[in-house]
Coordinates of C-alpha atoms and ligand atoms in Angstrom, one line a residue:
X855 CA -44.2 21.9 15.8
X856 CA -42.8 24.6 16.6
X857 CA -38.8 25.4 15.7
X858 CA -36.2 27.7 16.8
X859 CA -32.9 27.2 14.2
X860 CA -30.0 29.6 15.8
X861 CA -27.3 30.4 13.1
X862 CA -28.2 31.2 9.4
X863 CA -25.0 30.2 7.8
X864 CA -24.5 27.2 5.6
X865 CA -25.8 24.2 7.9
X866 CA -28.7 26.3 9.8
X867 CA -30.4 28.3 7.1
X868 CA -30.8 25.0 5.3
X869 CA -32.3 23.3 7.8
X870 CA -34.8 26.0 8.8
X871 CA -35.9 26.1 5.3
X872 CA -35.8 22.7 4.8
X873 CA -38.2 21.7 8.6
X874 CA -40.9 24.6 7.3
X875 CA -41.0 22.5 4.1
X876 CA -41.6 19.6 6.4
X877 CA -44.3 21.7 7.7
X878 CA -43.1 22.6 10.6
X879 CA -43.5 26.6 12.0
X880 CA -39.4 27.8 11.6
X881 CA -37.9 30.7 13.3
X882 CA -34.2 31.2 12.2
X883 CA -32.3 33.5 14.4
X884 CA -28.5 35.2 13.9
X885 CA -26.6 37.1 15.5
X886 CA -25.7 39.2 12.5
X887 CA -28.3 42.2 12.4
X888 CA -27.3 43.1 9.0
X889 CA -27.5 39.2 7.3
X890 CA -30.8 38.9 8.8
X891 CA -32.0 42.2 7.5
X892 CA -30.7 41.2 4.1
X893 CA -32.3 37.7 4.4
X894 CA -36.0 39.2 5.1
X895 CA -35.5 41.4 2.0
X896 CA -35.4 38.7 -0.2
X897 CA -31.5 37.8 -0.3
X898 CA -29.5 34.7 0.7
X899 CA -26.3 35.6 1.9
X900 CA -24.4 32.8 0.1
X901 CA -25.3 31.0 -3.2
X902 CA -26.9 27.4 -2.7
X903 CA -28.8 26.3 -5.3
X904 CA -32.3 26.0 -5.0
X905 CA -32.0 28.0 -1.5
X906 CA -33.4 31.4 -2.1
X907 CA -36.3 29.7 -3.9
X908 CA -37.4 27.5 -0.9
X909 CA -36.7 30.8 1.7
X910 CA -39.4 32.2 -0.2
X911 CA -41.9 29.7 -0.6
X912 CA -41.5 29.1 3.5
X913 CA -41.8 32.9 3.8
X914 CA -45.0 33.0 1.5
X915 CA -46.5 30.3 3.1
X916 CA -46.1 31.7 6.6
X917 CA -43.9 28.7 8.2
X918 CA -40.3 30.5 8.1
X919 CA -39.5 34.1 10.3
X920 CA -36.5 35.3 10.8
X921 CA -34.8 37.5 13.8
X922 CA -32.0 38.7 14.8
X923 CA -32.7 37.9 19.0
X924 CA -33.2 34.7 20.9
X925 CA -35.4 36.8 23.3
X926 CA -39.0 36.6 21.8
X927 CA -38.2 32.9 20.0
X928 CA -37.3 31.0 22.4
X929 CA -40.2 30.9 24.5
X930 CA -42.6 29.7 22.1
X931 CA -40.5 27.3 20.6
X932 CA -40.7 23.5 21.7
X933 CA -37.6 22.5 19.5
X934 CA -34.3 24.7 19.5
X935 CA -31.4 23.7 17.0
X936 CA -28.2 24.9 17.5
X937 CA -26.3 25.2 14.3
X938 CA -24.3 28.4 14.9
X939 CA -20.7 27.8 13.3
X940 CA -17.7 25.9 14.5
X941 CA -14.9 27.3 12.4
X942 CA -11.1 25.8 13.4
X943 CA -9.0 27.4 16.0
X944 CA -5.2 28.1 16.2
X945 CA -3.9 24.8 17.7
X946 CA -5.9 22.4 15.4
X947 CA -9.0 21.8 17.0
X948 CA -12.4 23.8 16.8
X949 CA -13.9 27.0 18.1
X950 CA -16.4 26.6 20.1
X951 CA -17.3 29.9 21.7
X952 CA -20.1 30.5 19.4
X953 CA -21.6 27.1 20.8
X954 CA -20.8 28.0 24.3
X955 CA -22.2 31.8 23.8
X956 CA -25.8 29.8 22.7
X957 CA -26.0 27.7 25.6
X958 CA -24.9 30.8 28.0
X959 CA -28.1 32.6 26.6
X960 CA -29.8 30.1 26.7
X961 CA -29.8 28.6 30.2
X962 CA -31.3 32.2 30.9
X963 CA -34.4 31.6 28.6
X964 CA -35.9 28.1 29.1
X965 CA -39.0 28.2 31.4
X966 CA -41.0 25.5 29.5
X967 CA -39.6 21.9 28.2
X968 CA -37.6 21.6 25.3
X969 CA -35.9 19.5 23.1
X970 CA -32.5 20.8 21.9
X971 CA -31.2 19.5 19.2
X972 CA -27.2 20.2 18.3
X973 CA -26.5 20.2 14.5
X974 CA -23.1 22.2 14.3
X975 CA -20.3 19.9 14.2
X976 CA -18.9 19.6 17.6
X977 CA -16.3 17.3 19.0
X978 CA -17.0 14.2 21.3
X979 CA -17.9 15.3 24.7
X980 CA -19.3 18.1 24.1
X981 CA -23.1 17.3 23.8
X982 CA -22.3 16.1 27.4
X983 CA -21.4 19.9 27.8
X984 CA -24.2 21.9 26.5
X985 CA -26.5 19.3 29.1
X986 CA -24.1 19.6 32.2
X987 CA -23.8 23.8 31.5
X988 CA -27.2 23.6 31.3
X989 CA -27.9 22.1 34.6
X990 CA -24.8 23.8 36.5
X991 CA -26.8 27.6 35.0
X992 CA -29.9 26.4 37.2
X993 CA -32.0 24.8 33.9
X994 CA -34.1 22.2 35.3
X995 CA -33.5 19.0 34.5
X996 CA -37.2 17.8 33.6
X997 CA -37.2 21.0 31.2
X998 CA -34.9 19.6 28.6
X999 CA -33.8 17.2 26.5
X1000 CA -30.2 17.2 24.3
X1001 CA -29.7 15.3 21.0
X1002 CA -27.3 15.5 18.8
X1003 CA -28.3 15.1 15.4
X1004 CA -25.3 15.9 13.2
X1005 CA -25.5 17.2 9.9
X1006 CA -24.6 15.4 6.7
X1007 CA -25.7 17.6 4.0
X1008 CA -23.4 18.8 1.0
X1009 CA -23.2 22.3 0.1
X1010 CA -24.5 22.9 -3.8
X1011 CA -26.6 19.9 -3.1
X1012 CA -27.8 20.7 0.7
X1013 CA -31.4 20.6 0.4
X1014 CA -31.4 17.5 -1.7
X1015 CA -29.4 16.2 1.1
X1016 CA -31.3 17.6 3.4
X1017 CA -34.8 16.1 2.3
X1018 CA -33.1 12.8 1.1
X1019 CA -30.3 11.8 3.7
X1020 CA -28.9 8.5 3.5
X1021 CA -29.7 8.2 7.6
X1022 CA -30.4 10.3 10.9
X1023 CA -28.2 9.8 13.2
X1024 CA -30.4 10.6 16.8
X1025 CA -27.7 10.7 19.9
X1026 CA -29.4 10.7 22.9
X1027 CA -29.6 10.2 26.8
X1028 CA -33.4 9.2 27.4
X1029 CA -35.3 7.6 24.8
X1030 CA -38.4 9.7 25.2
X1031 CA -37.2 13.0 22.6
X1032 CA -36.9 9.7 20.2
X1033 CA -40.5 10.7 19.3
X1034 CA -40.0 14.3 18.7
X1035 CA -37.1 13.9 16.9
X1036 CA -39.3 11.4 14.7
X1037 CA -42.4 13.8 14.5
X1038 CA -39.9 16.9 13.6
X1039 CA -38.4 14.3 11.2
X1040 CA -41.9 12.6 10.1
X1041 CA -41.5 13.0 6.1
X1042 CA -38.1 12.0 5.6
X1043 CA -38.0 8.6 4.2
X1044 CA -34.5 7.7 5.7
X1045 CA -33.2 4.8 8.9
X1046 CA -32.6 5.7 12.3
X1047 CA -29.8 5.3 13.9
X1048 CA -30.0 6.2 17.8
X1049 CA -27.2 6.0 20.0
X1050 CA -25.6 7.9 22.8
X1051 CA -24.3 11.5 22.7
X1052 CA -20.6 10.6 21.7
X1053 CA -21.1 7.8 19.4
X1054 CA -23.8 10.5 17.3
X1055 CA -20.7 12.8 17.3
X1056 CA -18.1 10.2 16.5
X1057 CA -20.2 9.4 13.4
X1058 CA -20.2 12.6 12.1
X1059 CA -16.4 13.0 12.3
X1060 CA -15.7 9.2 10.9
X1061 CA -18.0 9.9 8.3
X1062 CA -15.8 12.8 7.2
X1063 CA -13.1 11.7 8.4
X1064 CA -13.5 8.4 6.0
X1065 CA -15.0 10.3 2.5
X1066 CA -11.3 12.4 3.4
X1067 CA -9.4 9.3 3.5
X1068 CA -11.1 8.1 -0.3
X1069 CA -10.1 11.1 -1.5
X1070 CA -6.1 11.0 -0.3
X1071 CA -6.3 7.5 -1.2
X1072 CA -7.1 8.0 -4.8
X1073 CA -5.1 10.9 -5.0
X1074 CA -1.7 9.3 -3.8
X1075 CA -2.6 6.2 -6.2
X1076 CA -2.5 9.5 -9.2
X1077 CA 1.0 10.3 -7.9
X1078 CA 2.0 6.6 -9.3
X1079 CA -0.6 6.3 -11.9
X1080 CA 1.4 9.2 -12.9
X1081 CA 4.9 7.9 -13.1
X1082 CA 3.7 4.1 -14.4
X1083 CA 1.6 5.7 -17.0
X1084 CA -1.5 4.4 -15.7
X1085 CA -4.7 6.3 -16.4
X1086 CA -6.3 7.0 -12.8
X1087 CA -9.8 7.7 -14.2
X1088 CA -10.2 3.9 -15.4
X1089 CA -8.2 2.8 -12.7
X1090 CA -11.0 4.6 -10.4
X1091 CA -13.8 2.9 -12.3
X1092 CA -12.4 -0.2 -12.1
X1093 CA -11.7 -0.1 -8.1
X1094 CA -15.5 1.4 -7.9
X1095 CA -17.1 -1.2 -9.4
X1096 CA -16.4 -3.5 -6.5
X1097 CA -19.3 -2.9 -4.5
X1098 CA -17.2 -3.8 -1.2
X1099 CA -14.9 -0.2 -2.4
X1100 CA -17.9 2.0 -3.9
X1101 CA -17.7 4.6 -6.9
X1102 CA -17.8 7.6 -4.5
X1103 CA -15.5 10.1 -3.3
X1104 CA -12.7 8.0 -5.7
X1105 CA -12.2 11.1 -8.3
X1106 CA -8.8 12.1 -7.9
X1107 CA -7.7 15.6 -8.5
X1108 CA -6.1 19.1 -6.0
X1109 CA -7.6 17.5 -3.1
X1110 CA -10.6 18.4 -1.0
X1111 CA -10.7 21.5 0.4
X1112 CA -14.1 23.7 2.2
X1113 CA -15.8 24.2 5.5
X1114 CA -15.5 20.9 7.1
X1115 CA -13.1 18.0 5.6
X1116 CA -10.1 20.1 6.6
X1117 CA -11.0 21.4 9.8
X1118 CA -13.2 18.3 11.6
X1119 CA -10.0 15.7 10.2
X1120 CA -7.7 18.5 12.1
X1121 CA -10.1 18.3 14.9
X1122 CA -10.2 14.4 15.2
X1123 CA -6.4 14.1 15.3
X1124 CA -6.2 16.9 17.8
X1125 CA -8.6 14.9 20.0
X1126 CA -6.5 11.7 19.4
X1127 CA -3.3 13.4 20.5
X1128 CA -5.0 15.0 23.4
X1129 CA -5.4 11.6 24.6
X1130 CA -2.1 10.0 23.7
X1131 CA -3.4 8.2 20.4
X1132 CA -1.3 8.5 17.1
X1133 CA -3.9 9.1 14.8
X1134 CA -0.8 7.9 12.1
X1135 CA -3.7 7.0 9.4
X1136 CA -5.6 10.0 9.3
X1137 CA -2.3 12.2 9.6
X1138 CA -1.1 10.8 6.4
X1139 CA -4.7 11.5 4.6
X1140 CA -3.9 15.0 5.6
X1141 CA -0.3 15.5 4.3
X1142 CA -1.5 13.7 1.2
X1143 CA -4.1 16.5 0.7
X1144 CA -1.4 19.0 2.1
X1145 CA 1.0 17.7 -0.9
X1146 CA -1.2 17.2 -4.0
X1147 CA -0.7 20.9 -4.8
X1148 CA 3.2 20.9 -4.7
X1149 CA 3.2 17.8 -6.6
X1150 CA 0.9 19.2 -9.7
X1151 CA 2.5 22.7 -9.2
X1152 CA 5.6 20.9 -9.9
X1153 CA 4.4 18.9 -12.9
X1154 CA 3.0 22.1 -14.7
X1155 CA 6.3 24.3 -14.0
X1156 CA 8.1 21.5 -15.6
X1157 CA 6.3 21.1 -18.9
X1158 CA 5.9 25.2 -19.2
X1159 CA 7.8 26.4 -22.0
X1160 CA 9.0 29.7 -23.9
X1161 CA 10.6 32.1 -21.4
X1162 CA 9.5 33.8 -18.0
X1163 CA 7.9 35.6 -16.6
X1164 CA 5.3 33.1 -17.7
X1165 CA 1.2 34.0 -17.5
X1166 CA -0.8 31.2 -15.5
X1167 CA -4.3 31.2 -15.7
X1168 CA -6.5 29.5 -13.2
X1169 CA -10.0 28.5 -13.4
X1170 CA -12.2 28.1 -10.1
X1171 CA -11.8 29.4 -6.7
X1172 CA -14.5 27.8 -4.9
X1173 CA -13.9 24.6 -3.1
X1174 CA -16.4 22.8 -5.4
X1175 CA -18.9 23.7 -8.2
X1176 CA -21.9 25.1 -7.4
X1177 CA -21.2 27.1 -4.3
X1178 CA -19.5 30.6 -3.8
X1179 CA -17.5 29.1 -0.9
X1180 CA -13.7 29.3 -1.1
X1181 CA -13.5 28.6 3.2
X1182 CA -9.8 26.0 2.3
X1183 CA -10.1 25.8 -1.2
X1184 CA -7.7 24.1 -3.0
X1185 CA -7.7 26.4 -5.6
X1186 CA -7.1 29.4 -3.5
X1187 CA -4.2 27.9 -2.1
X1188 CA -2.7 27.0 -5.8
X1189 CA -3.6 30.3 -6.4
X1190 CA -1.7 31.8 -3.6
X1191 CA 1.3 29.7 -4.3
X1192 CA 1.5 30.7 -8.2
X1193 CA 1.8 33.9 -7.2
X1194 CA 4.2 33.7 -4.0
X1195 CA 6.4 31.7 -6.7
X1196 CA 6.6 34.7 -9.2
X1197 CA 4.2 33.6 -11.7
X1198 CA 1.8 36.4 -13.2
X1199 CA -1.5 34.6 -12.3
X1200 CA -4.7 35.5 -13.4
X1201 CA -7.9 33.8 -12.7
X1202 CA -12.0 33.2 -13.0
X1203 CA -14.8 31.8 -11.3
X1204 CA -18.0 32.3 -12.1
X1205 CA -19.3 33.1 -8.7
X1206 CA -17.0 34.1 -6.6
X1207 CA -13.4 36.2 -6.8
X1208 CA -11.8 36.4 -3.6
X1209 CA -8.9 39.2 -3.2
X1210 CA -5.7 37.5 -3.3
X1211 CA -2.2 39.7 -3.3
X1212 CA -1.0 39.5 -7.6
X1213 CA -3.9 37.7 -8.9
X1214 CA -5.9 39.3 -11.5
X1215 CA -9.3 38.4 -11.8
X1216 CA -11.7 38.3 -15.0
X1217 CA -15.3 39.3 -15.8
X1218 CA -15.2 37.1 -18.5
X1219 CA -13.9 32.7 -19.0
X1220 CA -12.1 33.9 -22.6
X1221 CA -10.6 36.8 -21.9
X1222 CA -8.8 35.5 -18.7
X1223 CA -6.9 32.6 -20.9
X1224 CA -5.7 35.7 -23.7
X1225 CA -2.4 35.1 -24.0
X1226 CA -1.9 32.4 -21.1
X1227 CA 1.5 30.4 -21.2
X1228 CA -0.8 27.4 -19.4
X1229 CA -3.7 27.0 -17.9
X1230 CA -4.6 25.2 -14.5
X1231 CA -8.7 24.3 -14.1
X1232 CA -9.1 24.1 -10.5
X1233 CA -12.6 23.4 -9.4
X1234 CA -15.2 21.6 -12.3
X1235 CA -17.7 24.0 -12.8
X1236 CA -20.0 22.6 -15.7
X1237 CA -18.4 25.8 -17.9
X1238 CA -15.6 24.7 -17.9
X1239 CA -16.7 21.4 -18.8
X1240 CA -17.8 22.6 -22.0
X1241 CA -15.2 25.0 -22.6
X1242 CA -15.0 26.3 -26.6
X1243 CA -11.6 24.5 -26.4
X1244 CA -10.5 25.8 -30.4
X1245 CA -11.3 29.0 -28.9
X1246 CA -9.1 28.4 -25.6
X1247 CA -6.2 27.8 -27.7
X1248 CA -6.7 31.0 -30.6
X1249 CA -6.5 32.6 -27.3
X1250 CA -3.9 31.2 -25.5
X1251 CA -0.2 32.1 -26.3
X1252 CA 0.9 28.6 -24.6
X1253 CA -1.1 25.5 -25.0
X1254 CA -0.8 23.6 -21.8
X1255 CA -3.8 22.7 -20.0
X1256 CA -3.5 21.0 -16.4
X1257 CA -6.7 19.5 -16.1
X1258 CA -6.3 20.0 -12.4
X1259 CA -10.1 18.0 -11.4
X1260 CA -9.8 15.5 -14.5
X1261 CA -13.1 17.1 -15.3
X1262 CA -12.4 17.7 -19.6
X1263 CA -12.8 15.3 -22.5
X1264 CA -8.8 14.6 -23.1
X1265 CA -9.6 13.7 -26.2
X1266 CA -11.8 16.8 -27.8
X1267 CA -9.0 19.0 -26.0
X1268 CA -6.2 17.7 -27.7
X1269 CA -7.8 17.8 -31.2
X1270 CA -7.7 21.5 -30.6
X1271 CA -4.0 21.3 -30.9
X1272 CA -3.9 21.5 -26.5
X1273 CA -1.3 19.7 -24.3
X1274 CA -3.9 18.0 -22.3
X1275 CA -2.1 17.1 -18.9
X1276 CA -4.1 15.5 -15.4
X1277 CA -3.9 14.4 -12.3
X1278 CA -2.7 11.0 -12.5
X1279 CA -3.4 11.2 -16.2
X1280 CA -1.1 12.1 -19.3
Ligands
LIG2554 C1 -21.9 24.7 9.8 C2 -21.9 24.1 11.2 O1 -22.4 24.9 12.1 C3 -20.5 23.7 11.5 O2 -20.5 23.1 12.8 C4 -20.1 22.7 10.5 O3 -18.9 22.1 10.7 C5 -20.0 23.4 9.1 O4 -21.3 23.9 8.9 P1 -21.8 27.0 8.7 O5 -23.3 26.9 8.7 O6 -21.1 26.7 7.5 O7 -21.3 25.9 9.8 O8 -21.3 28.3 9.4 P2 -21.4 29.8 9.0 O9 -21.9 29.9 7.6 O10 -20.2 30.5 9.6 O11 -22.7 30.2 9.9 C6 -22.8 30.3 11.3 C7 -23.8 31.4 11.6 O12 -24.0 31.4 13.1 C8 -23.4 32.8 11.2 O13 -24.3 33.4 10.4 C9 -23.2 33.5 12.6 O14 -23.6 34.9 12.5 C10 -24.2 32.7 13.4 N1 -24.0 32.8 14.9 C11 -22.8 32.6 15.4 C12 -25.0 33.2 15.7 O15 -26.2 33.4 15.3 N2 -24.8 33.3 17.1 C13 -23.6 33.1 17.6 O16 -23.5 33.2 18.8 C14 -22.5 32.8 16.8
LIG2555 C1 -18.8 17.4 3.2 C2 -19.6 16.1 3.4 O1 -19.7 15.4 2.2 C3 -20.9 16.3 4.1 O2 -21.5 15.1 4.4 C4 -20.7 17.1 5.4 O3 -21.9 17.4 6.0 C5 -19.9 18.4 5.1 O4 -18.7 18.1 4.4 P1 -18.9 19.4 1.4 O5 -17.7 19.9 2.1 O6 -20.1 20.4 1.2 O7 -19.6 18.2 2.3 O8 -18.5 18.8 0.0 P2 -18.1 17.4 -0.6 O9 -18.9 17.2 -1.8 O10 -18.1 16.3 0.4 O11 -16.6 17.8 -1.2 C6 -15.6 18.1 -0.3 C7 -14.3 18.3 -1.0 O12 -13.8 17.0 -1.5 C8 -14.4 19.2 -2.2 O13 -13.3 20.0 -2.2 C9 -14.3 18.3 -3.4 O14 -13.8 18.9 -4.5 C10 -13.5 17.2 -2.9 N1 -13.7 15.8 -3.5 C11 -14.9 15.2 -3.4 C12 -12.7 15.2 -4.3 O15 -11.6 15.8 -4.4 N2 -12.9 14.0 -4.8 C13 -14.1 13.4 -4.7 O16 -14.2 12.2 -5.2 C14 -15.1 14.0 -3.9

C-alpha cells in the first residue's frame, strides 16, 4: 500500500515509521521545512527510543520519504493519515486549526479514492467534520472514505506500542475501508474493535480519561496513607492484585503530566459542559492532579531545616523517563513554583533542560545536589534509580530526600544517613 502520514511530531512520525516496517511504502509530510530537512539528514527531532534507528532502516530500505508538501504525495497515495497536532486551546478544549488547515488542502487534492484515516486526537463530532467539509469543498463522495483510528501509543515506549497495541479501535461509516484498514494493519496481532465515528473517538478520550482517573485515585489515597501512616506502595500492590482493579497506572507520585492526559481530560469536561453535563467525577481527577504539587511542596517546606534562603535541588524535567518532553510536566511546574516561592532551585535531567526564570541547571547528576538543603526527584529516570546515594549525601549540605515518584530503595537511602521522605510514604 501506499501511505501518506501528515505531521511528523510525536504520534505521526511513529506511525510512518512504524506502517513502512509493516511494509507498507510511507511518505511523512510536515509543514515545518526545517524539521523535515533535519529529519532527511539523519536526525529525529525529539528523543523516542528506538525511533531514529527504525527512521533509518525504513529509509535504507526504500519504504519511508519524507516532504515538506502535500502536493506531489497525495496523489499517489491510496491511504492518508492525519496526525498533525491538537495542542489545547485557551478556554479548555483543543485546537483544531491544524486539523481543519489539512482537510482545507486537502479537499483541493483528492482526484482518485482514498481512505483517510484520523489518528490525532480529536473530539467527538469531529470525524463527522473532516467527511461533511469534505463533501461541502466539492470531494466526491464515492472518492473517500473517513476512519478514525485513534492512537494509543506511549511516548518512550511508542513503537512497542505501536507494533503491540492492546486493540484497534476502527470508527467507521461503511464497512467496506474495514478491509483496508485490515490490509494497512495486516501484521499486527491485536482485536478489532469497529464502531461508528463518535464511539472510535469516545474511546480514545475514556481511555485517557480513565488511566487519569487511576492515577488521581491513588494519589488522593497517598494524601491519607500519608497522615495514617500507611505505606501507599503496598497498599498499591495489594489493591492491584485484584484482577477486577489491575496493577497499572496505580503508582502514586506528582501526578501525570505530558501531551495528552491534561489536555484531552480538559477537553472531555469542556465537551460535557458545552452540553449541560457536570462532568463532577472527572473534574475532581483533575484538581486532584492540580493539588498533588501543593500538597508535597508543603510536606518538603516543612521538614527543611537550618536557615533560608534554602538550596532545592530537583531531579527530572520531563513528564516521564525516557522522553525529552516536558509539554505539562509535573516537574516543570514544581519547578516553577520553587522558584516563584523564593527558593534557590537548581536542577537536572538528563535529556532535557527547559529555560525556566531562577533555575539553575547542571551538566552533571552530582554536582547539581553540592551543597543542596533537600532534594525533590521528580520524574524516575533509571539514574536516579541507582543514584550513588553515600555520595548524594557527602554532597549534600541537608539530607532530605522527597522521593517525589516513590521510585528509590527507602531502605539503601536511609543507610546513607538520608531523610528518605515519599508520596504517601514516610
Ligand atoms: C499527537 C496527536 O496529533 C495529538 O492529537 C495527540 O493528542 C497527541 O499526539 P504530537 O504528534 O505529539 O500530537 O504533536 P506534535 O509533536 O506537535 O506534532 C504535530 C506535527 O504536525 C508538527 O510537526 C507540525 O509541524 C505538523 N503540522 C501541523 C503539519 O504538518 N501541518 C499542519 O497544518 C499543522
Ligand atoms: C498516554 C496514554 O498512556 C497513551 O495511551 C496515549 O496514547 C497518550 O497518553 P503518555 O502521555 O505518553 O501516554 O504517557 P503515560 O505512560 O500514560 O504517562 C502519563 C503520565 O502519567 C506521566 O506523567 C506519568 O508519570 C504519569 N503516571 C503514569 C503516574 O503518575 N502514575 C502511573 O501509575 C502511571
Amino acid at each position: 500500500m501506499i501511505v501518506c502520514v501528515i505531521g511528523a511530531g510525536y504520534v505521526g512520525l511513529c506511525t510512518a515509521a512504524v506502517l513502512a516496517k509493516l511494509g507498507h511504502e510511507t511518505q511523512c509530510i510536515d509543514k515545518d521545512t526545517e524539521k523535515m530537512i533535519r529529519i532527511t539528514q539523519g536526525s529525529v527531532p525529539f528523543f523516542e527510543p528506538g525511533l531514529s534507528e527504525l527512521v533509518a532502516e525504513q529509509r535504507e530500505a526504500g519504504r519511508l520519504y519524507f516532504s515538506h508538501t502535500m502536493d506531489d504525495c497525495i496523489g499517489r497515495a491510496s491511504i492518508i493519515v492525519i496526525a498533525v497536532g491538537t495542542p489545547p486551546a485557551s478556554d479548555g478544549s483543543l485546537d483544531l486549526s491544524a486539523v481543519h488547515a489539512v482537510v482545507e488542502k486537502l479537499s483541493g487534492l483528492i482526484s482518485s479514492y482514498k481512505t483517510i484515516v484520523t489518528k490525532s486526537t480529536v473530539p467527538p463530532g469531529t470525524n463527522e467534520w473532516i467527511e461533511q467539509t469534505l463533501l461541502d469543498n466539492g470531494v466526491d463522495h464515492q472518492l473517500f472514505d473517513i476512519v478514525s483510528s485513534p492512537e494509543f501509543l506511549r511516548e518512550g515506549t511508542a513503537i512497542q506500542d505501536s507494533l503491540q497495541p492492546d486493540r484497534i479501535v476502527i470508527g467507521l461509516k461503511r464497512r467496506e475501508p474495514l478491509e483496508v484498514m485490515q490490509e494497512l494493519y495486516q501484521n499486527l496481532n491485536a482485536p478489532y474493535v469497529v464502531t461508528g465515528f463518535a464511539e472510535a473517538e469516545m474511546i480514545k478520550y475514556a481511555s485517557n480519561a480513565f488511566l487519569a482517573t487511576k492515577i488521581s485515585f491513588i494519589n488522593e489515597i497517598s494524601r491519607i496513607c500519608d497522615v495514617c501512616g500507611a505505606d501507599i506502595v503496598d497498599v498499591s500492590m495489594g489493591l492491584g492484585m485484584d484482577h477486577r482493579i489491575g496493577p497499572h497506572f496505580l503508582r502514586a507520585g506528582l501526578g501525570y503530566g505530558g501531551s495528552c492526559f491534561p489536555k484531552d481530560l480538559n477537553d472531555l469536561i469542556h465537551t460535557a459542559l458545552s452540553r449541560q453535563i457536570e462532568p463532577s467525577l472527572l473534574q475532581a481527577v483533575q484538581k486532584v492532579n492540580e493539588t498533588q504539587i501543593d500538597v508535597y511542596m508543603q510536606k518538603l517546606i516543612a521538614a527543611l531545616e537550618g536557615d533560608p534562603p534554602h538550596k532545592i535541588t530537583v531531579w527530572g524535567a520531563s513528564f516521564k523517563p525516557q522522553t525529552d518532553d516536558v509539554r505539562s510536566s509535573q516537574s516543570v511546574r514544581l519547578l516553577r513554583r520553587l522558584s516563584e516561592t523564593g527558593y534557590n532551585v537548581h536542577a537536572y535531567d538528563p535529556m532535557v533542560r527547559p529555560a525556566l526564570p531562577s533555575v539553575t541547571w547542571h551538566h552533571q547528576m552530582y554536582d547539581s545536589v553540592q551543597d543542596a538543603d533537600a532534594l525533590v526527584i521528580a520524574t524516575e529516570w533509571d539514574a536516579f534509580v541507582q543514584a550513588d546515594w553515600k555520595l548524594v549525601k557527602n554532597r549534600m549540605k541537608g539530607k532530605l530526600l522527597l522521593d517525589g515518584r516513590n521510585c528509590v530503595n527507602k531502605h539503601t537511602v536511609e543507610a546513607c544517613g538520608i531523610r528518605y521522605m515519599g508520596v504517601g510514604r514516610t
